[in-house]
Coordinates of C-alpha atoms and ligand atoms in Angstrom, one line a residue:
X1 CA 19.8 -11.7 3.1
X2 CA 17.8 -11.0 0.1
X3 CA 15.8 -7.2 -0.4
X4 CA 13.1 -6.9 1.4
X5 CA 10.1 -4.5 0.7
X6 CA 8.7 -4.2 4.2
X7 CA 8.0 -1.0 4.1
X8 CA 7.6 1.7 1.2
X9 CA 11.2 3.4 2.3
X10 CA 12.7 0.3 1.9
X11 CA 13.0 1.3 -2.0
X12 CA 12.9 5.3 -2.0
X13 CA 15.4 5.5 -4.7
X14 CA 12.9 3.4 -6.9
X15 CA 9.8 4.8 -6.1
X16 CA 9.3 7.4 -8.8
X17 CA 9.8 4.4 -11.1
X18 CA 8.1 2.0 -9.6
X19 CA 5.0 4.5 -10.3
X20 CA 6.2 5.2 -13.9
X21 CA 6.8 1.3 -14.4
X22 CA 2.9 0.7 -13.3
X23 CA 1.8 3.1 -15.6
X24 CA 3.6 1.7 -18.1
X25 CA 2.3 -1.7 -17.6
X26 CA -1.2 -0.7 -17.3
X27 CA -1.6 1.7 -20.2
X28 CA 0.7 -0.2 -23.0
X29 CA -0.6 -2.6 -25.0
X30 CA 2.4 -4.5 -25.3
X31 CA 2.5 -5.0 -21.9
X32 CA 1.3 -8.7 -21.9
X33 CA 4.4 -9.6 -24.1
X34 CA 6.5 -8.7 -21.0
X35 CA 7.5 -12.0 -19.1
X36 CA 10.0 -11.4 -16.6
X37 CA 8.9 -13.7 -13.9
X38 CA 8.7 -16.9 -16.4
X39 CA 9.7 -20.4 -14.6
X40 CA 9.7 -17.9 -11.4
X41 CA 7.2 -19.6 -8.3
X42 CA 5.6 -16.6 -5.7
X43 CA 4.7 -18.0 -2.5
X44 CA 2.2 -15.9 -0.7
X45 CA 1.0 -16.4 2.7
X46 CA -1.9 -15.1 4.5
X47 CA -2.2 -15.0 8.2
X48 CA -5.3 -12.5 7.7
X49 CA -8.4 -12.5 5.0
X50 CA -7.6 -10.3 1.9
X51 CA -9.1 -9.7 -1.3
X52 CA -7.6 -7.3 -3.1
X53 CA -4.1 -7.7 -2.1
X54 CA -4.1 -11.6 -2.7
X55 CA -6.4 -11.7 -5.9
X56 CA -4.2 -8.7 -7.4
X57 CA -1.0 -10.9 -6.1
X58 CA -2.3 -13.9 -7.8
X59 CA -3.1 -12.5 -11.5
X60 CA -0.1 -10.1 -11.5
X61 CA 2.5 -13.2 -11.3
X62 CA 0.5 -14.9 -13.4
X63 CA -0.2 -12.1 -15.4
X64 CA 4.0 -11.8 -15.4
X65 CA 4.5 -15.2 -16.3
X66 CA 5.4 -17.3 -13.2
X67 CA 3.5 -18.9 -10.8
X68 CA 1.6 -18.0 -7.8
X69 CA 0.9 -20.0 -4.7
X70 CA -1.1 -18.8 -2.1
X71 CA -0.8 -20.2 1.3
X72 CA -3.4 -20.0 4.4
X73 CA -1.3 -20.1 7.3
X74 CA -3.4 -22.5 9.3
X75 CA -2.6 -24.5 5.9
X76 CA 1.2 -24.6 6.6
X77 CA 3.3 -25.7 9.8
X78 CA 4.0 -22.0 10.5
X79 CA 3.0 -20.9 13.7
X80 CA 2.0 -24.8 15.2
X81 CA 4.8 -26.8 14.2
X82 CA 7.2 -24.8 12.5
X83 CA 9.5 -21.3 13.3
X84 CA 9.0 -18.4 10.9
X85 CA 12.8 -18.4 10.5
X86 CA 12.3 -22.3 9.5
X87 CA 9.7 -21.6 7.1
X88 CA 11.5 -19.1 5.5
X89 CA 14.8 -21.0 5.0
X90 CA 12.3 -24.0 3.4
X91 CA 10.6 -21.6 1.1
X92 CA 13.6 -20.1 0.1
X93 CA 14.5 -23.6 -1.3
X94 CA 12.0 -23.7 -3.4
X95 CA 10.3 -20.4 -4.7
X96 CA 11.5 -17.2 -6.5
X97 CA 9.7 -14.4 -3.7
X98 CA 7.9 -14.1 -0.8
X99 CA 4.8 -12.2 0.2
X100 CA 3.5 -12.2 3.6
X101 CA 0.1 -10.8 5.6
X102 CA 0.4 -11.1 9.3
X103 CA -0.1 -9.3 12.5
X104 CA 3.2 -7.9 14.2
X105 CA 5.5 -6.5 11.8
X106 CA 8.1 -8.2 13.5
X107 CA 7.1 -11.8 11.9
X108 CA 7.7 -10.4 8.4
X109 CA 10.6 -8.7 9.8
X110 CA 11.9 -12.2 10.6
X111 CA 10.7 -14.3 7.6
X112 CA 12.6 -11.3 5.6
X113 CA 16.0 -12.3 8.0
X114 CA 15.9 -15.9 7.4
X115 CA 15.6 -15.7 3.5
X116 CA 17.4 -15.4 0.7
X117 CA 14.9 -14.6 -1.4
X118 CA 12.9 -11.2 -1.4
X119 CA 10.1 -10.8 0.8
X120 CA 7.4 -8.0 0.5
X121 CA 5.2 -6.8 3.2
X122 CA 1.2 -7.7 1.9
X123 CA 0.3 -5.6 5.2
X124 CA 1.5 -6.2 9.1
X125 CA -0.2 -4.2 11.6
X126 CA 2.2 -1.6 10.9
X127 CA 2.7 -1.2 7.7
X128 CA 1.1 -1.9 4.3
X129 CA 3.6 -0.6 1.6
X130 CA 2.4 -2.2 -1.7
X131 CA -1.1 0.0 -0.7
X132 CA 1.2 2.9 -0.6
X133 CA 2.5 2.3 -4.5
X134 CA -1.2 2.3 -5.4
X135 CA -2.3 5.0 -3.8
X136 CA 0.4 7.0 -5.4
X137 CA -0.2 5.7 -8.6
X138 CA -3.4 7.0 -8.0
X139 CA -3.3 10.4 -7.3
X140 CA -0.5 10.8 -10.0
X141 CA -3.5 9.4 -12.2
X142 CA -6.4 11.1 -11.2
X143 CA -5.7 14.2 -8.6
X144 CA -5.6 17.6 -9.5
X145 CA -2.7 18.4 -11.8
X146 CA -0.3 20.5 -8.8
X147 CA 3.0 19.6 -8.1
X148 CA 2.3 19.3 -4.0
X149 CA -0.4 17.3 -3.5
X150 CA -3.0 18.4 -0.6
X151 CA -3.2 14.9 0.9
X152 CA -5.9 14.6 3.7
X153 CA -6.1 11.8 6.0
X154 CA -9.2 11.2 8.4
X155 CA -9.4 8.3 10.5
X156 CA -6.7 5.5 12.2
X157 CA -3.4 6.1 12.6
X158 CA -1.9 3.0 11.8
X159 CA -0.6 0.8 8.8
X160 CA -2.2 2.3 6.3
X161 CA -1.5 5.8 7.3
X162 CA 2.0 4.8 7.8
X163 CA 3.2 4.1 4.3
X164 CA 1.0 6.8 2.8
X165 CA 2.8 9.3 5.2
X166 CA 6.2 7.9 4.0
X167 CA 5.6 7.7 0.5
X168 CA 3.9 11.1 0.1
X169 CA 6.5 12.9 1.9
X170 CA 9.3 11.3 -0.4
X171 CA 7.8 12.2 -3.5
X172 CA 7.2 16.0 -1.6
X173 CA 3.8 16.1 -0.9
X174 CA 1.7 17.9 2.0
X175 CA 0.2 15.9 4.5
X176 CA -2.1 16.4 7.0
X177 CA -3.3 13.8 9.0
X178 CA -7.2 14.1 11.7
X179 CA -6.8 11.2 14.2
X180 CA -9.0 11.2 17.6
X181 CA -6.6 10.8 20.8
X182 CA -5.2 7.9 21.3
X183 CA -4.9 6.5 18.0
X184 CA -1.9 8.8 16.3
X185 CA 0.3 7.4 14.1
X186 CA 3.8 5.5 15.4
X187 CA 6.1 8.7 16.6
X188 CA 9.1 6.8 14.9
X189 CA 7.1 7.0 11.6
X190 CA 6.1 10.9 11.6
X191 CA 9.5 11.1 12.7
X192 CA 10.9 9.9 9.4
X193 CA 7.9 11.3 7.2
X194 CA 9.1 14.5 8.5
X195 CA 13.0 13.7 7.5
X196 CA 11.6 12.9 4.0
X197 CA 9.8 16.1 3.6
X198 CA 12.6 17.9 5.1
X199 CA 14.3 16.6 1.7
X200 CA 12.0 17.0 -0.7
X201 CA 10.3 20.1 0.4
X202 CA 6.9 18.3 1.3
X203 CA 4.9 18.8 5.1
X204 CA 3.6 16.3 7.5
X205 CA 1.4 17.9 10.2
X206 CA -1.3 16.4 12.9
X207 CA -4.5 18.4 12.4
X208 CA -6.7 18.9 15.0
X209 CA -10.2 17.8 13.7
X210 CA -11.2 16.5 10.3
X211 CA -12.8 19.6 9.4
X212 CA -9.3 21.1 9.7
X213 CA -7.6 18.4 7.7
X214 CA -10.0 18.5 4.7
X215 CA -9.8 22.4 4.2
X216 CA -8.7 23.2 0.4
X217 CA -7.1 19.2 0.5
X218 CA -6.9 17.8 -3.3
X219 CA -6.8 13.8 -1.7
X220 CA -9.0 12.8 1.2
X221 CA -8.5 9.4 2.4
X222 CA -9.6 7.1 5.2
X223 CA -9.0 3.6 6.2
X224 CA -11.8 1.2 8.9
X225 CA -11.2 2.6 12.1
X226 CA -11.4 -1.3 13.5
X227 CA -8.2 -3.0 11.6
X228 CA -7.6 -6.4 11.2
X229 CA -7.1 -8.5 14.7
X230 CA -8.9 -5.8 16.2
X231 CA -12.6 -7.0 15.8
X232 CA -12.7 -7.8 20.1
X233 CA -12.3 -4.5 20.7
X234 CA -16.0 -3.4 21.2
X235 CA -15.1 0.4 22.2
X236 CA -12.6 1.1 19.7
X237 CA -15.4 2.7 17.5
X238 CA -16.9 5.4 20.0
X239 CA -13.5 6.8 19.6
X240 CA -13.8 8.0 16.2
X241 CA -17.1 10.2 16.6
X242 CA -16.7 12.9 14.3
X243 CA -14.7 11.1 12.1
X244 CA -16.6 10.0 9.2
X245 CA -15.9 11.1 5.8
X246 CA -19.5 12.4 4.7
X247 CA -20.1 15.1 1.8
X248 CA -20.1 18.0 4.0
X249 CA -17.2 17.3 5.2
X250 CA -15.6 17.2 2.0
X251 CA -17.4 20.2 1.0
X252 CA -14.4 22.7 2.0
X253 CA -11.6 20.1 0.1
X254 CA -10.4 21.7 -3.7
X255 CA -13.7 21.2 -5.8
X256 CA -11.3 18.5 -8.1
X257 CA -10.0 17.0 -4.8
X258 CA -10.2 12.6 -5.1
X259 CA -11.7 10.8 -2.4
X260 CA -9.5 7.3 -1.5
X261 CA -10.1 4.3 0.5
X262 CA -8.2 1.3 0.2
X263 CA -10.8 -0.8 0.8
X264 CA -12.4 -3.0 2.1
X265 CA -15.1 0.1 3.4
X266 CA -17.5 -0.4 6.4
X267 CA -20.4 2.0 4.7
X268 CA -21.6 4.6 6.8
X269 CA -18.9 4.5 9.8
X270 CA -15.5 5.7 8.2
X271 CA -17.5 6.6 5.0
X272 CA -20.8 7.6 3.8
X273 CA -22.6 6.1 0.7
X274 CA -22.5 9.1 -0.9
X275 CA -18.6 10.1 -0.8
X276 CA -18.0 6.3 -1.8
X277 CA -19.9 6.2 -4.8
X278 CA -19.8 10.2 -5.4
X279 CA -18.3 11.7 -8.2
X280 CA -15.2 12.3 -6.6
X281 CA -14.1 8.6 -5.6
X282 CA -11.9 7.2 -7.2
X283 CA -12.2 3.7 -4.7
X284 CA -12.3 1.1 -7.9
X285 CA -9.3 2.8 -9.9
X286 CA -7.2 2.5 -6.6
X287 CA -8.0 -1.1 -5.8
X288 CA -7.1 -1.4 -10.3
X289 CA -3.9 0.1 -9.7
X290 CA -2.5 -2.4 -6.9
X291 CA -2.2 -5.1 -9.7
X292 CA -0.3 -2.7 -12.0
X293 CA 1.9 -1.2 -9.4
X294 CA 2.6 -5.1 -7.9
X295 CA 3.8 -6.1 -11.4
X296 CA 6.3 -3.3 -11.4
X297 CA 7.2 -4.4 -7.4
X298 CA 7.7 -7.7 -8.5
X299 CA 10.1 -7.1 -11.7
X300 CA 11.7 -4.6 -9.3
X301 CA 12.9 -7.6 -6.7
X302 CA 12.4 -10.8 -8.9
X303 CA 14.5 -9.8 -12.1
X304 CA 16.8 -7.1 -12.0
X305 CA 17.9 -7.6 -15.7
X306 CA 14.2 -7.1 -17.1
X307 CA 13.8 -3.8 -14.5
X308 CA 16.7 -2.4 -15.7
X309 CA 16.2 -3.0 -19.3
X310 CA 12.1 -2.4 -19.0
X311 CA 11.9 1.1 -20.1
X312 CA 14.3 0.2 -23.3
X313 CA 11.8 -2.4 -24.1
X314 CA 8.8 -1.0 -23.4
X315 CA 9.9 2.6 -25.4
X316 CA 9.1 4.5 -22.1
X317 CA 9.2 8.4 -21.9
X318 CA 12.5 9.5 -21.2
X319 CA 14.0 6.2 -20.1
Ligands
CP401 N1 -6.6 -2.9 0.6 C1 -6.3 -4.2 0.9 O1 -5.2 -4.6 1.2 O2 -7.4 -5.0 0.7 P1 -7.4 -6.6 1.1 O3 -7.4 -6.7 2.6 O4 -8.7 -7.0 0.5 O5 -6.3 -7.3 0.5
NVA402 N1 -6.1 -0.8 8.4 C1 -6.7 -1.9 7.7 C2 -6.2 -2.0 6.3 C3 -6.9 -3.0 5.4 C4 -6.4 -3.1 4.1 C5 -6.4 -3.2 8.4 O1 -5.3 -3.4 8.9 O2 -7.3 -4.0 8.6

C-alpha cells in the first residue's frame, strides 16, 4: 500500500513543513523553475461539485509540471460497473497519484487500500485534510503574531471542523469549537485532538454558545451548516439559529482576530455580508493558499527526492 493523506494526521511529522514548503512556493520567485512532478499523470476524481479544490488541483500539477486529469465519477465505471478496489488497482497502472471527493470516508479509505500509489483525501464527509494545510497556512500568514492561536469555530461539526481540530491541536493551538445539539463533532476525532494537544500544549473544548466561543478568539471560522449530500434535509437549517457569524458577534473576538471560511459561503445564513467582505476576512487569501499548500502535498507524496532536497534548492530559512 502506497501513503495515503486521508486525513491531516496521516502526515503530523510533516506538517510544520508542509506549511513552510507552501510558503516557500508561493512567495519565491524561483518557484516556477521547480518541477518535481514532470512526466508524473494526477488522476482526480469527483463524486461531488468542487471549485476550489479541483481548479487548485488542476493548476498546481500543472503548475508542478505533470499532468492533471480530472474525472466525474458518473464519467467512469466506478460505482455502476466497476468496484472502488477495481478502479483503484487500474488507475494505479497508469497514473503517478490519486485524489478523491466522495461521500463516506470509507470509499477513499478503500481506493487508498487497493493502490499502490498515494491517494489524498479532496474531502469525504468526514474529513477534508488538504483544507486543513490551507487554513494553517493561513493563519501562520495573516493571524495575530502569538504563539497559541485563539481558534474559534461556529457552526457544523463535521469534515471541515475535523481536520482543523487535528491540525490546530498538533501545531498547539487553542480550540474552541459552538455547535447546536446534535451536530458535535465525531467523539473519536475530539478524542485524538485532545491527545495532540495533550502533546503540544494546545486545548480543544466544546463551548456552549457562539458568543462563548468568539470571546477574545484571534481566528473565527465557519463552514455551510447544510454539507454536501445533505441538500434533502429541509430541517437541518432551523438547527443552527443563533449561529451565524454576523459583526456583533465578532465584536468580543481580539480586535486583529481573521475571519475564515473555506468556501463556498451561503451569504447571510452561516455568514453575514459584512463579516465576509469586512476588513477582517481573509476568505480569498485562504481559498489562494490551497494551491500553494497542494503543491507542497503533492511533492511530499509524489517525489520524495525533490521533498527532501526542496529546501537545499530553494535556499529556505534554516533548512
Ligand atoms: N473549500 C472547498 O473544498 O471548496 P470546493 O468545494 O469548491 O472545492
Ligand atoms: N462541509 C462542507 C465543506 C465544503 C468545502 C461540505 O462538505 O459540503
Amino acid at each position: 500500500m502506497a501513503e495515503r493523506f486521508l486525513r491531516v494526521d496521516d502526515l503530523v511529522e510533516d506538517l510544520d513543513r508542509l506549511l513552510s514548503w507552501g510558503e516557500s512556493l508561493k512567495n519565491d520567485p524561483e518557484a516556477g523553475d521547480f518541477l518535481p512532478l514532470i512526466d508524473m499523470t494526477v488522476a482526480s476524481i469527483y463524486e461531488k461539485p468542487s471549485t476550489r479544490t479541483r481548479i487548485s488541483f488542476e493548476v498546481g500539477v500543472k503548475q508542478l509540471g505533470g499532468h492533471p486529469m480530472a474525472l466525474g465519477a458518473n464519467e467512469m465505471q466506478l460505482g455502476h460497473k466497476e468496484s472502488i478496489a477495481d478502479t483503484a488497482n487500474v488507475l494505479s497502472r497508469y497514473v503517478q497519484g490519486i485524489t478523491h471527493r466522495g461521500f463516506g470516508h470509507n470509499d477513499v479509505a478503500e481506493l487508498a487500500e487497493s493502490s499502490t500509489v498515494p491517494v489524498i483525501n479532496a474531502l469525504s464527509d468526514e474529513h477534508h485534510p488538504c483544507q486543513a494545510i490551507a487554513d494553517m497556512m493561513t493563519i501562520r500568514e495573516f493571524a495575530p503574531e502569538v504563539e497559541r492561536q485563539k481558534i474559534a469555530w461556529i457552526g457544523d461539526g463535521n469534515n471541515v471542523l475535523h481536520d482543523l481540530m487535528l491540525a490546530a491541536t498538533i501545531l498547539g493551538h487553542d480550540v474552541r469549537y459552538a455547535t447546536p445539539d446534535g451536530h458535535e463533532p465525531l467523539s473519536s476525532v475530539v478524542s485524538d485532538a485532545e491527545a495532540f494537544a495533550a502533546q503540544s500544549g494546545g486545548t480543544v473544548k466544546r463551548s456552549s454558545s457562539a458568543e462563548e466561543a468568539v470571546e477574545d478568539a484571534t481566528v473565527i471560522y465557519t463552514d455551510v451548516f447544510v454539507s454536501m449530500g445533505q441538500e434533502d434535509d429541509k430541517n437541518k437549517l432551523q438547527d443552527f439559529e443563533g449561529y451565524s457569524v454576523t459583526g456583533d458577534l465578532c465584536s468580543s473576538a481580539d480586535d486583529d482576530h481573521i475571519f475564515l471560511h473555506c468556501l463556498p459561503a451561503n451569504r447571510g445564513v452561516e455568514v453575514t455580508d459584512e463579516v465576509m467582505d469586512g476588513p477582517h476576512s481573509r476568505v480569498w487569501d485562504q481559498a489562494e493558499n490551497r494551491l500553494h499548500a497542494q503543491k507542497s502535498l503533492l511533492t511530499r507524496l509524489l517525489n520524495d527526492a525533490a521533498w527532501d532536497t526542496y529546501g537545499e534548492v530553494m535556499g529556505v530559512e534554516g533548512w
